[in-house]
Short mmCIF file of C-alpha atoms in Angstrom, two decimals:
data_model
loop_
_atom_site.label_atom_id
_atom_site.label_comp_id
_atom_site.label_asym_id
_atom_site.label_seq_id
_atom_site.Cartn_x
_atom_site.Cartn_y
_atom_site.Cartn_z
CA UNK E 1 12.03 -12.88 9.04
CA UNK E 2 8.86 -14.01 7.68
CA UNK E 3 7.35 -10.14 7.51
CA UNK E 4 10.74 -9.28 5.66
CA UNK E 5 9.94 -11.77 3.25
CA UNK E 6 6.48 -11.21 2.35
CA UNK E 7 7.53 -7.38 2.28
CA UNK E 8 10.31 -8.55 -0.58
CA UNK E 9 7.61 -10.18 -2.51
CA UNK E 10 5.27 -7.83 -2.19
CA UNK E 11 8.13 -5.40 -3.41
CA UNK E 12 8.43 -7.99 -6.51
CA UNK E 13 5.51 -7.82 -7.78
CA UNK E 14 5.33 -4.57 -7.71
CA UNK E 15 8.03 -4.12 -9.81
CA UNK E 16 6.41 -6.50 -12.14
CA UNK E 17 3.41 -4.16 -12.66
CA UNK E 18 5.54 -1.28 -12.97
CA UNK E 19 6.97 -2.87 -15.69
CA UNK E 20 3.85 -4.40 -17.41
CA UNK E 21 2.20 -0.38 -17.25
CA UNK E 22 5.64 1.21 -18.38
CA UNK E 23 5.31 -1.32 -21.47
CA UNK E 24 1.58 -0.76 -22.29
CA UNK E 25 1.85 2.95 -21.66
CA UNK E 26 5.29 3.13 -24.33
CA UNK E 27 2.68 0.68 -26.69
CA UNK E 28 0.59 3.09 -26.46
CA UNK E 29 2.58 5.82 -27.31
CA UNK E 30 4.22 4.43 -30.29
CA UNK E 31 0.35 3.67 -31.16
CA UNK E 32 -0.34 7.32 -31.24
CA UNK E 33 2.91 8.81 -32.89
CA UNK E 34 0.47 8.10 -36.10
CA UNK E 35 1.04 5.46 -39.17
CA UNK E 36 4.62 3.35 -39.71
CA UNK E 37 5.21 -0.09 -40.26
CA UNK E 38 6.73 -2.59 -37.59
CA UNK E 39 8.16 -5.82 -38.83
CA UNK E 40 6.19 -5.54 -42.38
CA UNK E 41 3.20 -4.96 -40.87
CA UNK E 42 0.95 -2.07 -40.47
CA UNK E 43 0.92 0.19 -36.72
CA UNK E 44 0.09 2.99 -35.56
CA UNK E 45 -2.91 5.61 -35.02
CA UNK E 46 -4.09 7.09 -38.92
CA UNK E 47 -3.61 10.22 -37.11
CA UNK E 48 -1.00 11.38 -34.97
CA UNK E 49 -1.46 12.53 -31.58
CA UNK E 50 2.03 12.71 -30.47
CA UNK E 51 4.15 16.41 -29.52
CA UNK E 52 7.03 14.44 -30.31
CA UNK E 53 6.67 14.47 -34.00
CA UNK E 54 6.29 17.92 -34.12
CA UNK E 55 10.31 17.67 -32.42
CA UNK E 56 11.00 15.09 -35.30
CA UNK E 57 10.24 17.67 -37.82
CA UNK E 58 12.17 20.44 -36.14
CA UNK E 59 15.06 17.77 -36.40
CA UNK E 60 14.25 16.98 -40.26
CA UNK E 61 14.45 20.19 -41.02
CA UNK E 62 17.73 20.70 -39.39
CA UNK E 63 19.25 17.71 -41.57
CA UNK E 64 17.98 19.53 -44.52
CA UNK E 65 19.21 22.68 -43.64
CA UNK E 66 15.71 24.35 -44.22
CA UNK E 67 14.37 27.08 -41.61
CA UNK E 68 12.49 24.96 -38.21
CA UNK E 69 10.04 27.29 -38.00
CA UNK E 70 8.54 26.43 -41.36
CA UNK E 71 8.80 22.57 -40.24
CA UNK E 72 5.13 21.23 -39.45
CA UNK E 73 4.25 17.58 -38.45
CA UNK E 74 1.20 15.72 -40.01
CA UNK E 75 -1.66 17.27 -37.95
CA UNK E 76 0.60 20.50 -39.01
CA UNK E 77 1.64 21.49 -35.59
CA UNK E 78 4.43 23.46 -36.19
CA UNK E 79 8.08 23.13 -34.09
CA UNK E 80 7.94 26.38 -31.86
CA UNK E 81 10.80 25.45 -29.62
CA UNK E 82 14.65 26.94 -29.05
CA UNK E 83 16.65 24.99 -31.91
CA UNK E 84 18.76 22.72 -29.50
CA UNK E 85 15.72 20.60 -29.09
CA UNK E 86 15.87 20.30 -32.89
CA UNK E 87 19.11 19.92 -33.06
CA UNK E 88 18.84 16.63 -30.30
CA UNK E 89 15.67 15.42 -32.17
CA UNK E 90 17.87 15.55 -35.48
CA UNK E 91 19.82 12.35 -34.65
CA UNK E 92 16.68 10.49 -33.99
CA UNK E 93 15.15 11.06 -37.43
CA UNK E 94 17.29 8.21 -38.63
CA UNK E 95 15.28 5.81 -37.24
CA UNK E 96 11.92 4.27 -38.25
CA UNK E 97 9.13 5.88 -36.44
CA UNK E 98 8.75 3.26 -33.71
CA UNK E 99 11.99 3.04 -32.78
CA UNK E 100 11.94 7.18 -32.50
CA UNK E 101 9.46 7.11 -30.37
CA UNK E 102 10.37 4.12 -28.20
CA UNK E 103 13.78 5.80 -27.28
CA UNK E 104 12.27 9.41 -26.50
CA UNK E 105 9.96 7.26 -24.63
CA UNK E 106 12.75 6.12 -22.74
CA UNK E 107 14.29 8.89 -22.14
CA UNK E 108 11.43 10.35 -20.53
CA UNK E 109 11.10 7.46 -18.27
CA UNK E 110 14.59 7.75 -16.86
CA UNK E 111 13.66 11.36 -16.39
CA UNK E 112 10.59 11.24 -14.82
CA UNK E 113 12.68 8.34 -12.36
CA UNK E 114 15.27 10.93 -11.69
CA UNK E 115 13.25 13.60 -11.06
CA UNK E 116 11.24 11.30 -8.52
CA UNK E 117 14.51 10.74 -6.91
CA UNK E 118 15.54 14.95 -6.47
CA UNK E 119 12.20 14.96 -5.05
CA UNK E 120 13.02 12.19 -2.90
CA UNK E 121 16.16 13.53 -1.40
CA UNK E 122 14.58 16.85 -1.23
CA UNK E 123 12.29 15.76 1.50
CA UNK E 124 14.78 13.49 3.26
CA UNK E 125 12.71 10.11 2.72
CA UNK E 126 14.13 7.67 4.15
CA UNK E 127 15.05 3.75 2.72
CA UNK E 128 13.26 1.20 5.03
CA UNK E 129 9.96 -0.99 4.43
CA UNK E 130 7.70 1.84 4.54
CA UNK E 131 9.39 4.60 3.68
CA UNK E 132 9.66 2.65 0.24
CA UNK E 133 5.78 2.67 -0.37
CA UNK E 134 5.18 6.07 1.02
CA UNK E 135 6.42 7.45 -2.05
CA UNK E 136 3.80 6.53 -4.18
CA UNK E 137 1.37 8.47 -3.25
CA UNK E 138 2.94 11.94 -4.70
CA UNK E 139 3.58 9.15 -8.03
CA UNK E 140 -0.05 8.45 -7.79
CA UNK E 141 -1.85 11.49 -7.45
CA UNK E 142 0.29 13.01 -9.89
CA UNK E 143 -0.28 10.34 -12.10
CA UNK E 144 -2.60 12.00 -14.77
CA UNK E 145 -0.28 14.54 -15.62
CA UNK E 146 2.65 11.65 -16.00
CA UNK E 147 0.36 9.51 -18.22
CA UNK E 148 -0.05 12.28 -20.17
CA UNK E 149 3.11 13.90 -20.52
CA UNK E 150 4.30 10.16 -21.38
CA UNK E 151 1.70 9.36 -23.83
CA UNK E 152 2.11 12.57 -25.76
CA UNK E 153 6.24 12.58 -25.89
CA UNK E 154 6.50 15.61 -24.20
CA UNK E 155 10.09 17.27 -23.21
CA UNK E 156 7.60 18.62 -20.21
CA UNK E 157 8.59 15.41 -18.42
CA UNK E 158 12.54 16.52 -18.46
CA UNK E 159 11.71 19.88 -17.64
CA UNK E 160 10.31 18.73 -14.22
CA UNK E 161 13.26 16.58 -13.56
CA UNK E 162 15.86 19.61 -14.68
CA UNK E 163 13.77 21.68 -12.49
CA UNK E 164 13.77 19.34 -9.09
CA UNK E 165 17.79 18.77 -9.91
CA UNK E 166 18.09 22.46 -9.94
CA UNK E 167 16.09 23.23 -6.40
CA UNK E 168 18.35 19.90 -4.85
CA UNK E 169 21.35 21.42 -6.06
CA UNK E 170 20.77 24.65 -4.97
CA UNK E 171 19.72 23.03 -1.32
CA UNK E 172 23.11 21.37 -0.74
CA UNK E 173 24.82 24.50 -1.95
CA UNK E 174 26.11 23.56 -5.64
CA UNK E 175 24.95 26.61 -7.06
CA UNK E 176 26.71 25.95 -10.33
CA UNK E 177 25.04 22.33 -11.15
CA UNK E 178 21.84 23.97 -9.96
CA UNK E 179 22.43 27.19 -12.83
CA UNK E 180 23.12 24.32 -14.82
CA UNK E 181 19.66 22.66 -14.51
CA UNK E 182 18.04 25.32 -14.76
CA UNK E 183 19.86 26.39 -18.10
CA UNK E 184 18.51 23.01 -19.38
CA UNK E 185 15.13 23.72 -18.32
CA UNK E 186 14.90 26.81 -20.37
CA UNK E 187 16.52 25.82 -23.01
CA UNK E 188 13.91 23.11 -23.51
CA UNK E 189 10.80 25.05 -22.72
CA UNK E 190 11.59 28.90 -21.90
CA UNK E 191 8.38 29.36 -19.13
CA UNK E 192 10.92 27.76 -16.41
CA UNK E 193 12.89 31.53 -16.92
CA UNK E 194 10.69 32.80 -14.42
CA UNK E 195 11.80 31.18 -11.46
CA UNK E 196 15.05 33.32 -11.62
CA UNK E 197 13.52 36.09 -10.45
CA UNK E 198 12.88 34.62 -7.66
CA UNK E 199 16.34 34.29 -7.34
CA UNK E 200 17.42 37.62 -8.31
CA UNK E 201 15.37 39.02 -5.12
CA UNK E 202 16.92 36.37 -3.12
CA UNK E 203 20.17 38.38 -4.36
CA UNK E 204 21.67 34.71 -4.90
CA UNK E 205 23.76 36.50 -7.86
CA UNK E 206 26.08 33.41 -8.19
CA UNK E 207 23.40 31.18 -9.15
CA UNK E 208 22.04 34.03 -11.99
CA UNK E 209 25.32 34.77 -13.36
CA UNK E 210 26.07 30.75 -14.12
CA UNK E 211 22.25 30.56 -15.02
CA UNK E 212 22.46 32.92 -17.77
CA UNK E 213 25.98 31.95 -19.01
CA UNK E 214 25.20 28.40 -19.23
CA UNK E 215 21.58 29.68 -21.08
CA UNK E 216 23.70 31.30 -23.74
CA UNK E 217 25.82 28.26 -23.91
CA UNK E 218 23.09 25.94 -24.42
CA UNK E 219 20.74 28.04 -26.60
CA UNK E 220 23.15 29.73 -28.75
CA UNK E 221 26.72 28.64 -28.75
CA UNK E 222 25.54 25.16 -28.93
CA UNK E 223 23.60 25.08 -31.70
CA UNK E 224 26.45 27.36 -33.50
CA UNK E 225 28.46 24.52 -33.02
CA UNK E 226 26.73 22.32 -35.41
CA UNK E 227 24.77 25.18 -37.40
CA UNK E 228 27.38 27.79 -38.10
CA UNK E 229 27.15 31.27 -35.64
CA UNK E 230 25.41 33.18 -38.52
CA UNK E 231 22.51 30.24 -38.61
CA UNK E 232 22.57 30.24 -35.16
CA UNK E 233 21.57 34.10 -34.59
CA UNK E 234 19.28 33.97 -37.29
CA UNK E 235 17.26 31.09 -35.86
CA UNK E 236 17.59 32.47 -31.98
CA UNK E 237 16.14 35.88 -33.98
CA UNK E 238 13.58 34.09 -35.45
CA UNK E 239 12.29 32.10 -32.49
CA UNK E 240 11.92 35.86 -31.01
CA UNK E 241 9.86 37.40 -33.71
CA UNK E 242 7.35 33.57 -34.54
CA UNK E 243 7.39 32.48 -31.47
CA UNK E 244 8.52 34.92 -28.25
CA UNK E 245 7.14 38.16 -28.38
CA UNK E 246 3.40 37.24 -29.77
CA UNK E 247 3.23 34.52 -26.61
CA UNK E 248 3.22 37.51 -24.74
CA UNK E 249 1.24 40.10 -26.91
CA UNK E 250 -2.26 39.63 -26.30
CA UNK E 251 -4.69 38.83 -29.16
CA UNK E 252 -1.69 38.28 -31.14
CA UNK E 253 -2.32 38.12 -35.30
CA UNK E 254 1.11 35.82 -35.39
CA UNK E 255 0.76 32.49 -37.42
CA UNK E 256 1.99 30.27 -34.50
CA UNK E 257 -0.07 32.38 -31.71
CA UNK E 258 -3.53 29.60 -31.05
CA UNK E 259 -0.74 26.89 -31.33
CA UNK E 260 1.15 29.00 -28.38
CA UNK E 261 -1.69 29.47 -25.75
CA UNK E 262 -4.61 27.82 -27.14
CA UNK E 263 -7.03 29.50 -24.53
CA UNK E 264 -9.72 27.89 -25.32
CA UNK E 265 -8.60 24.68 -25.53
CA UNK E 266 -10.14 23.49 -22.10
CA UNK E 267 -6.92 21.83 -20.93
CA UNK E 268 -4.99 24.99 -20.85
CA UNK E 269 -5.60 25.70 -16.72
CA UNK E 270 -3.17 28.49 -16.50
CA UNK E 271 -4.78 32.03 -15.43
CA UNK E 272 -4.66 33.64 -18.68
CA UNK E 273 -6.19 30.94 -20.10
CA UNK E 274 -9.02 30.59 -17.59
CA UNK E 275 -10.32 34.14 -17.41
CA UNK E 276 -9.90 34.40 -21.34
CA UNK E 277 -12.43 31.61 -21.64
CA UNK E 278 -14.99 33.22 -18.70
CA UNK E 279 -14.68 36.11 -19.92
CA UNK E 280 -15.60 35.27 -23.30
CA UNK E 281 -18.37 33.66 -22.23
CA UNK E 282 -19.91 35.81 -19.36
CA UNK E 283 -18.61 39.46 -19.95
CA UNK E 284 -16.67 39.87 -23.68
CA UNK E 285 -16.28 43.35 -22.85
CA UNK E 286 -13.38 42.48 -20.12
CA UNK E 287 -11.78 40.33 -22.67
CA UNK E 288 -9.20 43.28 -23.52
CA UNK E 289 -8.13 43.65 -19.70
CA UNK E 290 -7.56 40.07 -19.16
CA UNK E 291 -4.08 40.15 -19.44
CA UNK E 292 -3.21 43.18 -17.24
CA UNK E 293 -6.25 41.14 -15.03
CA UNK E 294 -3.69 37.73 -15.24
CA UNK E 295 0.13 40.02 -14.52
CA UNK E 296 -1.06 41.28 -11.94
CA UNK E 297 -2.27 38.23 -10.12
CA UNK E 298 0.54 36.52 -11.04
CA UNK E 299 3.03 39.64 -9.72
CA UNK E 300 0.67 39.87 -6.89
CA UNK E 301 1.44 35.89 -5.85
CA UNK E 302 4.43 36.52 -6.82
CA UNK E 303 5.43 39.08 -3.75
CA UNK E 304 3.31 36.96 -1.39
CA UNK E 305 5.49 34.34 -1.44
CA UNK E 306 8.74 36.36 -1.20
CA UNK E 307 6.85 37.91 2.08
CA UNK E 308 5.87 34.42 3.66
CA UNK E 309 9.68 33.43 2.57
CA UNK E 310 10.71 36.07 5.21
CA UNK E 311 8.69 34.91 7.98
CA UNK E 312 9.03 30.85 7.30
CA UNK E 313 11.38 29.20 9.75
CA UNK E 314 14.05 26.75 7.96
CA UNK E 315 12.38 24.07 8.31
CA UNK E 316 9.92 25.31 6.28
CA UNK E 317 11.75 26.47 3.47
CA UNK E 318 10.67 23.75 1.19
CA UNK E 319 6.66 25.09 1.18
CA UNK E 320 7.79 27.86 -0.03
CA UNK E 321 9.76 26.46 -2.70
CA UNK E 322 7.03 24.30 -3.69
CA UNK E 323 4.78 26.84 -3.42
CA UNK E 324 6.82 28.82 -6.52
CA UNK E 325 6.54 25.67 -8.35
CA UNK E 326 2.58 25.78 -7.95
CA UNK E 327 2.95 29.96 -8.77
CA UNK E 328 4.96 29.13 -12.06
CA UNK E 329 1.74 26.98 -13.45
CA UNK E 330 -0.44 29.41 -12.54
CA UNK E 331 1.44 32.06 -13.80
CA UNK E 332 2.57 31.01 -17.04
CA UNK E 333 0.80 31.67 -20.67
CA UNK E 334 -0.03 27.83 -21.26
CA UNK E 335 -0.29 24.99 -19.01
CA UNK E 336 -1.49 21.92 -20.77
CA UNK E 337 -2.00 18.78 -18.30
CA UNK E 338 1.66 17.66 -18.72
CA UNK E 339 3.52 20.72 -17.10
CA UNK E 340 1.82 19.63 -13.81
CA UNK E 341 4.37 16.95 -13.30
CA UNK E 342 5.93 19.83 -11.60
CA UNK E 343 3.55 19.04 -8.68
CA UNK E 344 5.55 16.31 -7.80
CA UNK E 345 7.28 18.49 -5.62
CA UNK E 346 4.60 20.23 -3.53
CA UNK E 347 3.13 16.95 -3.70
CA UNK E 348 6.24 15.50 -1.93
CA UNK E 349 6.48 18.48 0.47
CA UNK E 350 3.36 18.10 1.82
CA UNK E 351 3.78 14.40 2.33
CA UNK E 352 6.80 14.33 3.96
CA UNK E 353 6.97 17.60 6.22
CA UNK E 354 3.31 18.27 7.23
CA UNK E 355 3.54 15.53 9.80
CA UNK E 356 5.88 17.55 11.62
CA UNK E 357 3.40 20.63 11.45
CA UNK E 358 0.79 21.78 14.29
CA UNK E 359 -2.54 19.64 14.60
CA UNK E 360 -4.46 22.52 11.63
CA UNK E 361 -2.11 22.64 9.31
CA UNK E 362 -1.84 18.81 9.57
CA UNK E 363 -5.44 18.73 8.76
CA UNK E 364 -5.28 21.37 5.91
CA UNK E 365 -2.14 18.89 4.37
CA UNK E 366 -4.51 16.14 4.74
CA UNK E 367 -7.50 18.22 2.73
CA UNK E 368 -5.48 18.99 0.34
CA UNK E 369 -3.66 15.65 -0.88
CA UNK E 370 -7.96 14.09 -0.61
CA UNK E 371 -8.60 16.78 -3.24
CA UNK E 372 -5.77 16.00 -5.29
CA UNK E 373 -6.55 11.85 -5.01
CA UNK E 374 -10.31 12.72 -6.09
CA UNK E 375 -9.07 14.80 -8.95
CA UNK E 376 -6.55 12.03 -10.01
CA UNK E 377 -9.36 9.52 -9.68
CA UNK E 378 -12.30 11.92 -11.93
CA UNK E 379 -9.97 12.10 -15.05
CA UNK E 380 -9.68 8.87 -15.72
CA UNK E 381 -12.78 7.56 -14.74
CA UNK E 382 -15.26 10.99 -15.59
CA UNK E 383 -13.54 11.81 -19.10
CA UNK E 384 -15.26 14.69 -20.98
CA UNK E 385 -17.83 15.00 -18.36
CA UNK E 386 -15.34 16.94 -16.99
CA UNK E 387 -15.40 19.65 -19.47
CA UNK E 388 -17.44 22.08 -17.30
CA UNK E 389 -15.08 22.09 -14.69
CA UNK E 390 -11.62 21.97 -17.56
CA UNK E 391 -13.31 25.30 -18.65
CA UNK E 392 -14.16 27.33 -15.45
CA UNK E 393 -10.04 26.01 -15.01
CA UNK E 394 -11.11 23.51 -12.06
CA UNK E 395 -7.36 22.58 -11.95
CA UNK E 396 -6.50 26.46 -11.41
CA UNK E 397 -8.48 26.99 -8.79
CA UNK E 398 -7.34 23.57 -7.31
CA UNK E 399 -3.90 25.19 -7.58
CA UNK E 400 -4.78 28.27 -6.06
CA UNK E 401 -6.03 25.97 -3.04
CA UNK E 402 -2.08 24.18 -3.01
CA UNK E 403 -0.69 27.34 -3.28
CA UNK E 404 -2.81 29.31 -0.38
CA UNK E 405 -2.08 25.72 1.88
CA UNK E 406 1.37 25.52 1.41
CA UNK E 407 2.18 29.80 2.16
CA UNK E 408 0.16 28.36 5.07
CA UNK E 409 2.38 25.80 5.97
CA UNK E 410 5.31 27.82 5.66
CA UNK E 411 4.18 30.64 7.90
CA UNK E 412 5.81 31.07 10.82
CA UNK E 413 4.41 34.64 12.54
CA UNK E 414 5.73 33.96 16.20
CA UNK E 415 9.48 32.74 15.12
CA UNK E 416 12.13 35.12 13.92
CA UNK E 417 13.91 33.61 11.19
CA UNK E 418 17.86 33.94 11.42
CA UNK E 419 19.13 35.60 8.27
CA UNK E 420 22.62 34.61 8.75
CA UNK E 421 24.25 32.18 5.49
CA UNK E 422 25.29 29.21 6.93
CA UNK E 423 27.87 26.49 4.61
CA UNK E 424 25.13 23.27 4.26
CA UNK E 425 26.68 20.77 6.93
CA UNK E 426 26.39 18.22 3.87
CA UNK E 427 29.08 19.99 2.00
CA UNK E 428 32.48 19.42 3.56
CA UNK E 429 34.68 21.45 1.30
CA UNK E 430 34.13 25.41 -0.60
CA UNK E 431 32.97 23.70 -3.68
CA UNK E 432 30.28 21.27 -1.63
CA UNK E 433 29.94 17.62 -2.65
CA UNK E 434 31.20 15.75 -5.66
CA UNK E 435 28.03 13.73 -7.91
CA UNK E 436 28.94 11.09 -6.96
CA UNK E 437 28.39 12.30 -2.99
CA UNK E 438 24.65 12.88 -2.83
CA UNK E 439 22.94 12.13 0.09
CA UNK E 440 21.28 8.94 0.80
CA UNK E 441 17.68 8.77 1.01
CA UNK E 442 17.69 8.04 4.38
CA UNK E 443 19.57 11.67 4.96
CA UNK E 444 17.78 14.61 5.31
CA UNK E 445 19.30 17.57 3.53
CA UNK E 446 19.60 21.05 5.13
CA UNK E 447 15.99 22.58 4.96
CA UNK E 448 17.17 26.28 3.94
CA UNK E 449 16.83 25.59 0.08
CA UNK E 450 17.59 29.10 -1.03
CA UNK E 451 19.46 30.75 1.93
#
């Protein structure tokens, strides 16, 4: 009686400094959306540092009816987004600066707490005394990337949740919610497109058919719905000549292109970015292969994991789903720090199911989550003497390293893995479980997350 006491205390006041850092880290944010006023007085950064107001002028523009792509905030970043996020951002343009921010700050929050919770369920983690600290630790070492994402009002940190909704759904067999999330994800920030390929080869042709209806519901029947269809098209059009095709035309001449993939802005850790910035430096004359260099790493990962999917027992399934989560950072054009919220989820899967694993890959679980914590604990504490290792992409190589660990973990070469579709035992009907149905944390979901 008296342990369960302390341990509700304890839980207390830990709430109580979750609160007192969710309210510094929102002062801070509304500190570095730039200049405004707050109760007649003067606040705010004389600069801004915020992604978010470059959403606030996507959503001007749309109240003025002038073209988004021509909208630029004060440090003239310009809106290179899909125009729903304009279109959302429009309502909040109403409001005093502050206030803007605050609620997108919100927002975020709840998302980044529901996306914790997909994560959560994914792994089956349970509800008692421990089980409700153990959780942390993914939080923690993740915790860079979530400060960041945070602090710079970035829609990164409700692409993560979308994205861990999508992989739950698609584990309890709701294929439709899951095309759903995934819609949202890529509606928001298009480099989340790339996991369906994954599930094109899985031939899971339910899940791609709602995915790319509810993708042309979101991105261009939505936004026809408030703009008018011819509006619509012309914007969608425009997105693909300003923004689309030079983020994947190398050494593009487009206005928008060094806002797009900034390689040599040292927190960019994808591939492309990486050997752009070594090769610059050590061989220039490679420079003009990097790309082919970077597509075919990223192909070459790519069919890796779809052979260790083959071989990994069910149990196993989620490695390999985190390990395309780890494939999609290092594969994509631009990963600034906040897209590695997505590492929740490996995060998660190696906390949760290693323990289960033989005594080695126990060990190699254990290696990895020590280099993780000693990352998480340099960034704060090392700052720009970090820049050496931000521009030999320390963090890509460090994801390489998840990536090899968790195909690792997956691997099963002695155990033949049945190929037969089985109905999830959690869904007790064709159409699977209502929302309001979801497992409790203390129930494990059924490990084959894309059978």
């Amino acid at each position: 009686m008296q342990a369960q006491s302390r341990f509700k205390s304890s839980r207390l006041w830990f709430r109580g400094l979750v609160v007192l850092i969710t309210v510094l880290l929102a002062l801070g944010t509304v500190w570095r959306a730039g200049p405004s006023t707050v109760a007649g007085h003067p606040f705010g950064s004389t600069h801004t540092h915020s992604d978010f107001t470059a959403y606030l002028a996507g959503g001007q523009a749309i109240r003025n009816g002038s073209d988004i792509y021509k909208a630029h905030n004060e440090r003239d970043w310009a809106y290179v987004y899909l125009p729903p996020l304009a279109i959302l951002a429009a309502p909040l343009t109403r409001l005093p600066l502050p206030a803007s921010v605050l609620l997108w700050f919100l927002i975020c929050v709840a998302a980044l707490s529901l996306g914790i919770r997909y994560c959560r369920r994914l792994v089956g983690a349970g509800a008692g005394p421990l089980d409700s600290a153990k959780p942390l630790l993914p939080v923690v070492l993740a915790l860079p990337f979530i400060v960041d994402g945070l602090a710079r009002g970035q829609a990164s940190v409700v692409v993560a949740a979308a994205v861990f909704a999508m992989f739950y759904y698609d584990a309890i067999d709701q294929p439709v919610r899951a095309a759903g999330c995934l819609a949202v994800a890529v509606v928001l920030k298009v480099f989340p497109l790339a996991l369906l390929a994954y599930f094109v080869w899985r031939r899971r042709w339910r899940f791609c058919v709602f995915s790319v209806v509810f993708m042309i519901l979101g991105g261009l029947l939505f936004p026809a719905c408030v703009l008018g269809w011819q509006s619509a098209v012309h914007d969608v059009i425009e997105w693909m000549h300003v923004v689309g095709l030079p983020a994947l035309t190398p050494g593009s001449k487009a206005a928008y292109f060094p806002q797009l993939l900034q390689p040599d802005g040292l927190h960019n850790q994808s591939l492309y970015a990486v050997l752009t910035r070594v090769s610059e430096a050590a061989v220039p004359a490679l420079k003009p292969y990097v790309q082919a260099v970077s597509d075919g790493v990223s192909v070459g990962l790519f069919l890796i994991i779809c052979r260790v999917e083959r071989r990994a027992a069910h149990k196993n399934a989620l490695f390999v789903t985190s390990a395309l989560v780890v494939w999609l950072l290092i594969a994509a054009p631009v990963t600034e720090l906040h897209y590695y919220i997505l590492l929740l989820l490996p995060l998660f899967a190696i906390l949760y199911r290693a323990p289960s694993l033989a005594r080695a890959k126990r060990w190699l679980a254990r290696g990895l989550l020590t280099l993780f914590g000693l990352f998480a604990v340099s960034v704060p504490v090392l700052g720009d003497a970090l820049n050496v290792v931000w521009f030999y992409g320390g963090l890509c190589l460090l994801c390489f390293a998840l990536l090899g660990g968790l195909l690792i973990m997956a691997w099963q070469p002695n155990e033949s893995r049945d190929r037969t579709r089985t109905r999830s035992p959690v869904s007790s009907s064709p159409r699977g479980r209502r929302a309001g149905d979801l497992p409790a944390p203390g129930r494990p979901i059924p490990t084959p997350l894309v059978s």
